[in-house]
Tab-separated table of C-alpha atoms in Angstrom:
chain	number	residue	atom	x	y	z
A	128	UNK	CA	19.116	0.370	1.040
A	129	UNK	CA	16.886	-2.673	1.084
A	130	UNK	CA	14.305	-2.999	3.890
A	131	UNK	CA	15.309	-5.881	6.144
A	132	UNK	CA	12.948	-8.382	7.725
A	133	UNK	CA	13.059	-7.956	11.485
A	134	UNK	CA	12.296	-11.085	13.582
A	135	UNK	CA	10.697	-10.631	16.954
A	136	UNK	CA	12.053	-12.825	19.760
A	137	UNK	CA	9.370	-13.815	22.170
A	138	UNK	CA	9.658	-15.662	25.428
A	139	UNK	CA	7.777	-18.909	25.855
A	140	UNK	CA	5.235	-17.238	28.123
A	141	UNK	CA	4.635	-14.315	25.700
A	142	UNK	CA	2.325	-13.969	22.748
A	143	UNK	CA	3.257	-10.281	22.125
A	144	UNK	CA	6.242	-8.009	22.988
A	145	UNK	CA	6.396	-4.843	24.983
A	146	UNK	CA	9.486	-2.730	25.453
A	147	UNK	CA	10.764	0.779	26.333
A	148	UNK	CA	13.504	2.356	24.188
A	149	UNK	CA	15.642	5.236	25.439
A	150	UNK	CA	18.308	5.161	22.706
A	151	UNK	CA	17.601	6.773	19.281
A	152	UNK	CA	19.434	3.935	17.492
A	153	UNK	CA	17.128	1.016	18.341
A	154	UNK	CA	15.969	-0.639	15.093
A	155	UNK	CA	17.107	2.624	13.381
A	156	UNK	CA	17.204	1.191	9.898
A	157	UNK	CA	14.700	0.545	7.078
A	158	UNK	CA	12.893	-2.653	8.100
A	159	UNK	CA	9.586	-4.521	8.133
A	160	UNK	CA	7.979	-7.334	9.986
A	161	UNK	CA	4.729	-9.338	10.015
A	162	UNK	CA	3.427	-7.879	13.223
A	163	UNK	CA	1.507	-4.749	13.902
A	164	UNK	CA	3.634	-2.212	15.751
A	165	UNK	CA	2.283	0.263	18.234
A	166	UNK	CA	4.627	3.110	18.885
A	167	UNK	CA	4.187	5.781	21.554
A	168	UNK	CA	6.530	8.734	21.418
A	169	UNK	CA	6.743	9.865	25.001
A	170	UNK	CA	9.804	12.052	24.311
A	171	UNK	CA	11.474	12.657	21.044
A	172	UNK	CA	11.155	14.456	17.684
A	173	UNK	CA	12.038	13.354	14.264
A	174	UNK	CA	10.574	11.761	11.092
A	175	UNK	CA	8.846	8.418	10.638
A	176	UNK	CA	9.690	7.129	7.190
A	177	UNK	CA	6.960	4.715	6.081
A	178	UNK	CA	6.687	3.356	2.556
A	179	UNK	CA	6.035	6.525	0.374
A	180	UNK	CA	5.692	8.992	3.269
A	181	UNK	CA	7.880	11.026	5.583
A	182	UNK	CA	5.812	11.927	8.689
A	183	UNK	CA	7.185	14.317	11.379
A	184	UNK	CA	6.607	13.179	14.947
A	185	UNK	CA	6.673	14.970	18.346
A	186	UNK	CA	6.166	14.195	22.024
A	187	UNK	CA	2.857	12.470	22.590
A	188	UNK	CA	2.331	11.126	19.024
A	189	UNK	CA	1.160	7.497	18.581
A	190	UNK	CA	1.554	5.317	15.520
A	191	UNK	CA	0.237	1.937	14.520
A	192	UNK	CA	2.356	0.445	11.733
A	193	UNK	CA	0.734	-2.312	9.654
A	194	UNK	CA	2.242	-5.740	8.915
A	195	UNK	CA	5.039	-5.764	6.335
A	196	UNK	CA	5.180	-1.982	6.005
A	197	UNK	CA	8.759	-0.829	5.487
A	198	UNK	CA	9.585	1.929	7.991
A	199	UNK	CA	11.896	3.405	10.486
A	200	UNK	CA	11.965	6.283	12.967
A	201	UNK	CA	14.757	8.797	12.266
A	202	UNK	CA	15.249	11.053	15.284
A	203	UNK	CA	16.429	14.616	15.001
A	204	UNK	CA	20.156	15.445	15.313
A	205	UNK	CA	19.800	16.806	18.855
A	206	UNK	CA	19.355	13.167	20.065
A	207	UNK	CA	22.720	12.143	18.540
A	208	UNK	CA	25.122	15.083	18.540
A	209	UNK	CA	27.219	16.347	21.461
A	210	UNK	CA	27.926	15.385	25.096
A	211	UNK	CA	24.600	16.794	26.207
A	212	UNK	CA	22.377	15.145	23.558
A	213	UNK	CA	18.765	14.666	24.499
A	214	UNK	CA	17.331	11.371	25.490
A	215	UNK	CA	14.380	9.683	23.786
A	216	UNK	CA	11.585	7.748	25.461
A	217	UNK	CA	9.522	5.397	23.267
A	218	UNK	CA	7.190	2.588	24.243
A	219	UNK	CA	6.588	-0.098	21.673
A	220	UNK	CA	4.334	-3.138	21.314
A	221	UNK	CA	4.540	-5.751	18.562
A	222	UNK	CA	1.607	-8.141	18.042
A	223	UNK	CA	-0.014	-10.277	15.422
A	224	UNK	CA	-3.762	-10.184	14.662
A	225	UNK	CA	-3.885	-13.846	15.588
A	226	UNK	CA	-3.166	-12.739	19.194
A	227	UNK	CA	-6.840	-12.144	19.678
A	228	UNK	CA	-8.246	-15.125	17.742
A	229	UNK	CA	-10.854	-15.084	14.939
A	230	UNK	CA	-13.790	-15.870	17.180
A	231	UNK	CA	-12.954	-13.079	19.579
A	232	UNK	CA	-12.362	-10.567	16.790
A	233	UNK	CA	-15.768	-11.449	15.202
A	234	UNK	CA	-17.734	-10.751	18.352
A	235	UNK	CA	-20.178	-7.791	17.801
A	236	UNK	CA	-18.625	-5.985	20.753
A	237	UNK	CA	-15.294	-5.982	18.980
A	238	UNK	CA	-16.373	-4.308	15.818
A	239	UNK	CA	-14.371	-1.195	16.540
A	240	UNK	CA	-11.328	-3.191	17.395
A	241	UNK	CA	-11.533	-5.130	14.143
A	242	UNK	CA	-12.088	-2.013	12.155
A	243	UNK	CA	-9.102	-0.347	13.860
A	244	UNK	CA	-6.733	-3.271	12.853
A	245	UNK	CA	-8.107	-3.128	9.297
A	246	UNK	CA	-7.392	0.640	9.147
A	247	UNK	CA	-3.934	0.173	10.643
A	248	UNK	CA	-2.769	-2.198	7.883
A	249	UNK	CA	-1.592	0.811	6.043
A	250	UNK	CA	-0.498	2.847	9.055
A	251	UNK	CA	-2.246	5.369	11.304
A	252	UNK	CA	-1.205	8.344	13.479
A	253	UNK	CA	-2.902	9.686	16.565
A	254	UNK	CA	-1.988	13.081	18.122
A	255	UNK	CA	-3.049	15.442	20.787
A	256	UNK	CA	-4.507	14.744	24.242
A	257	UNK	CA	-5.644	11.241	23.243
A	258	UNK	CA	-2.109	10.340	22.115
A	259	UNK	CA	-0.718	11.512	25.435
A	260	UNK	CA	-3.387	9.377	27.267
A	261	UNK	CA	-2.338	6.309	25.292
A	262	UNK	CA	1.301	7.058	26.263
A	263	UNK	CA	0.361	6.960	29.988
A	264	UNK	CA	-1.644	3.806	29.503
A	265	UNK	CA	1.365	2.196	27.799
A	266	UNK	CA	3.298	2.670	31.057
A	267	UNK	CA	0.735	0.328	32.798
A	268	UNK	CA	1.202	-2.283	30.090
A	269	UNK	CA	4.938	-2.322	30.661
A	270	UNK	CA	4.486	-2.846	34.414
A	271	UNK	CA	1.903	-5.680	33.949
A	272	UNK	CA	2.212	-9.400	33.331
A	273	UNK	CA	0.159	-12.185	31.935
A	274	UNK	CA	-3.547	-11.680	31.212
A	275	UNK	CA	-3.585	-8.250	32.753
A	276	UNK	CA	-0.999	-7.080	30.289
A	277	UNK	CA	-3.075	-8.365	27.427
A	278	UNK	CA	-6.275	-6.753	28.760
A	279	UNK	CA	-4.478	-3.403	29.111
A	280	UNK	CA	-3.256	-3.628	25.522
A	281	UNK	CA	-6.794	-4.286	24.300
A	282	UNK	CA	-7.984	-1.372	26.356
A	283	UNK	CA	-5.460	0.916	24.546
A	284	UNK	CA	-6.577	-0.253	21.142
A	285	UNK	CA	-10.193	0.313	22.018
A	286	UNK	CA	-9.191	3.796	23.242
A	287	UNK	CA	-7.683	4.551	19.876
A	288	UNK	CA	-10.590	3.000	17.906
A	289	UNK	CA	-13.063	5.626	16.735
A	290	UNK	CA	-10.667	8.537	17.323
A	291	UNK	CA	-9.748	11.002	14.654
A	292	UNK	CA	-6.634	9.501	13.104
A	293	UNK	CA	-4.393	10.291	10.224
A	294	UNK	CA	-3.777	7.582	7.562
A	295	UNK	CA	-0.082	7.322	6.714
A	296	UNK	CA	0.048	5.772	3.252
A	297	UNK	CA	-2.058	4.200	0.507
A	298	UNK	CA	0.903	2.193	-0.761
A	299	UNK	CA	0.948	-1.588	-0.796
A	300	UNK	CA	3.390	-2.849	1.953
A	301	UNK	CA	6.741	-3.164	0.317
A	302	UNK	CA	7.708	-6.025	2.615
A	303	UNK	CA	5.395	-8.066	0.394
A	304	UNK	CA	6.522	-6.579	-2.960
A	305	UNK	CA	8.774	-8.405	-5.335
A	306	UNK	CA	12.485	-7.872	-4.519
A	307	UNK	CA	13.214	-5.814	-7.610
A	308	UNK	CA	10.236	-3.529	-6.982
A	309	UNK	CA	11.257	-2.988	-3.360
A	310	UNK	CA	14.814	-2.252	-4.412
A	311	UNK	CA	13.714	0.142	-7.117
A	312	UNK	CA	11.400	1.933	-4.685
A	313	UNK	CA	14.147	2.334	-2.131
A	314	UNK	CA	16.485	4.088	-4.620
A	315	UNK	CA	13.561	6.417	-5.704
A	316	UNK	CA	12.573	7.213	-2.077
A	317	UNK	CA	16.098	7.936	-0.879
A	318	UNK	CA	16.803	10.202	-3.812
A	319	UNK	CA	13.583	12.223	-3.286
A	320	UNK	CA	14.335	12.486	0.495
A	321	UNK	CA	17.659	14.051	-0.275
A	322	UNK	CA	16.528	16.352	-3.094
A	323	UNK	CA	12.820	17.256	-2.655
A	324	UNK	CA	13.766	20.845	-1.820
A	325	UNK	CA	15.511	21.127	-5.191
A	326	UNK	CA	14.064	21.236	-8.689
A	327	UNK	CA	13.702	17.424	-9.213
A	328	UNK	CA	13.445	16.298	-12.844
A	329	UNK	CA	11.431	13.227	-13.602
A	330	UNK	CA	13.991	12.046	-16.110
A	331	UNK	CA	16.701	12.116	-13.369
A	332	UNK	CA	14.653	9.940	-11.045
A	333	UNK	CA	13.583	7.625	-13.876
A	334	UNK	CA	17.312	7.116	-14.648
A	335	UNK	CA	17.957	6.098	-11.041
A	336	UNK	CA	15.149	3.517	-11.298
A	337	UNK	CA	16.735	2.301	-14.605
A	338	UNK	CA	13.470	3.054	-16.416
A	339	UNK	CA	12.425	5.333	-19.277
A	340	UNK	CA	10.259	8.294	-18.302
A	341	UNK	CA	6.975	6.817	-19.460
A	342	UNK	CA	7.662	3.446	-17.761
A	343	UNK	CA	8.778	5.183	-14.674
A	344	UNK	CA	5.525	7.242	-14.449
A	345	UNK	CA	3.476	4.041	-14.897
A	346	UNK	CA	5.530	2.156	-12.322
A	347	UNK	CA	5.257	5.034	-9.763
A	348	UNK	CA	1.532	5.499	-10.236
A	349	UNK	CA	0.804	1.760	-9.852
A	350	UNK	CA	2.952	1.565	-6.747
A	351	UNK	CA	1.760	4.634	-4.891
A	352	UNK	CA	-1.554	5.506	-6.487
A	353	UNK	CA	-0.324	9.008	-7.284
A	354	UNK	CA	1.766	10.746	-9.791
A	355	UNK	CA	5.442	11.583	-9.048
A	356	UNK	CA	4.747	15.268	-9.136
A	357	UNK	CA	1.971	14.951	-6.497
A	358	UNK	CA	4.273	12.774	-4.347
A	359	UNK	CA	6.982	15.485	-4.355
A	360	UNK	CA	4.387	18.186	-3.536
A	361	UNK	CA	3.135	16.087	-0.643
A	362	UNK	CA	6.662	15.672	0.748
A	363	UNK	CA	7.213	19.441	0.451
A	364	UNK	CA	3.944	20.186	2.337
A	365	UNK	CA	4.969	17.692	5.091
A	366	UNK	CA	8.211	19.636	5.427
A	367	UNK	CA	6.303	22.850	5.517
A	368	UNK	CA	4.054	21.529	8.332
A	369	UNK	CA	7.078	20.626	10.266
A	370	UNK	CA	8.694	24.008	9.875
A	371	UNK	CA	5.460	25.817	10.801
A	372	UNK	CA	5.226	23.786	14.070
A	373	UNK	CA	8.917	23.995	14.964
A	374	UNK	CA	10.292	27.219	13.542
A	375	UNK	CA	9.625	30.939	13.951
A	376	UNK	CA	10.478	31.794	10.294
A	377	UNK	CA	7.712	33.625	8.510
A	378	UNK	CA	5.347	31.802	6.102
A	379	UNK	CA	7.124	32.972	2.914
A	380	UNK	CA	10.338	31.671	4.234
A	381	UNK	CA	8.666	28.332	5.036
A	382	UNK	CA	7.399	28.274	1.526
A	383	UNK	CA	10.883	28.520	-0.088
A	384	UNK	CA	12.607	26.422	2.638
A	385	UNK	CA	10.299	23.482	1.965
A	386	UNK	CA	11.095	23.521	-1.767
A	387	UNK	CA	8.410	25.666	-3.432
A	388	UNK	CA	9.472	28.391	-5.764
A	389	UNK	CA	6.095	30.168	-5.941
A	390	UNK	CA	4.145	31.452	-2.939
A	391	UNK	CA	0.751	31.278	-4.647
A	392	UNK	CA	1.293	27.600	-5.519
A	393	UNK	CA	2.490	26.880	-2.107
A	394	UNK	CA	-0.595	28.411	-0.512
A	395	UNK	CA	-2.954	26.556	-2.982
A	396	UNK	CA	-1.318	23.107	-2.432
A	397	UNK	CA	-1.009	23.597	1.322
A	398	UNK	CA	-4.776	24.353	1.690
A	399	UNK	CA	-5.658	21.433	-0.609
A	400	UNK	CA	-3.537	18.886	1.310
A	401	UNK	CA	-3.616	20.154	4.874
A	402	UNK	CA	-7.239	21.375	4.697
A	403	UNK	CA	-6.403	24.895	5.957
A	404	UNK	CA	-4.094	27.831	5.132
A	405	UNK	CA	-0.497	27.890	6.472
A	406	UNK	CA	-1.355	30.589	8.910
A	407	UNK	CA	-4.334	28.710	10.263
A	408	UNK	CA	-2.111	25.631	10.605
A	409	UNK	CA	0.465	27.531	12.583
A	410	UNK	CA	-2.269	28.955	14.850
A	411	UNK	CA	-3.652	25.446	15.430
A	412	UNK	CA	-0.132	24.121	16.249
A	413	UNK	CA	0.397	26.928	18.782
A	414	UNK	CA	-2.976	26.187	20.467
A	415	UNK	CA	-2.111	22.462	20.665
A	416	UNK	CA	1.170	23.193	22.492
A	417	UNK	CA	-0.403	25.582	25.022
């Protein structure tokens, strides 16, 4: 599926857009746009697909998506299935960097704001108490108009600036990639999303991309900055993190459910990527929810 360009419709009195979504289907397809996108997940769980990453999200998480980054939020099945399906609550702002003007951005007082937007070009994630605070502040932006609304948006961005954030991707925004590259990447990404828990063979994925194995490996490394094997391992660790947060299954079960076949390898890669052991990660996740 090719990422589609999404055009923002602004009123004549607006220079940026603010909205509240309560349906899980809003812009629920692979898309990109030239604006930055600030997303506050007030209520909802699922996975943010962004370029080469699949990032779990939960209540209170905040994302800033950079210009032309292909992405979409895929909510969990509980928000779609059955008569009693749960409701989502998401607050979203779209804005261009030109909103603030070059002179304003270059003021010494705005160094943190300028740095935040630069960091956000490849996507960032904010969680915890600060993410929840940003969600509450977004409610005031929705209720405001005119200059006050703009000032409150700037205050939110300054609140995020300097916080501990998670970078989402090192990949070049695919909205600016050549068409054939974007198409090829989409086929690869979709296949890996569907099969990362299985024993994926590089030759099979290369075939999907219509490339030989050597050409595929070069293409993949140039596009993502990592080997295909490391990409799959990262995706499995992301799945393991999600299971450790959401599920009561034991750590060995998480290992095999996330696609690993060897517990020692799982433990080694988890610690290298997450910066702590699976047990420590689960303990931190429990603390964060209490």
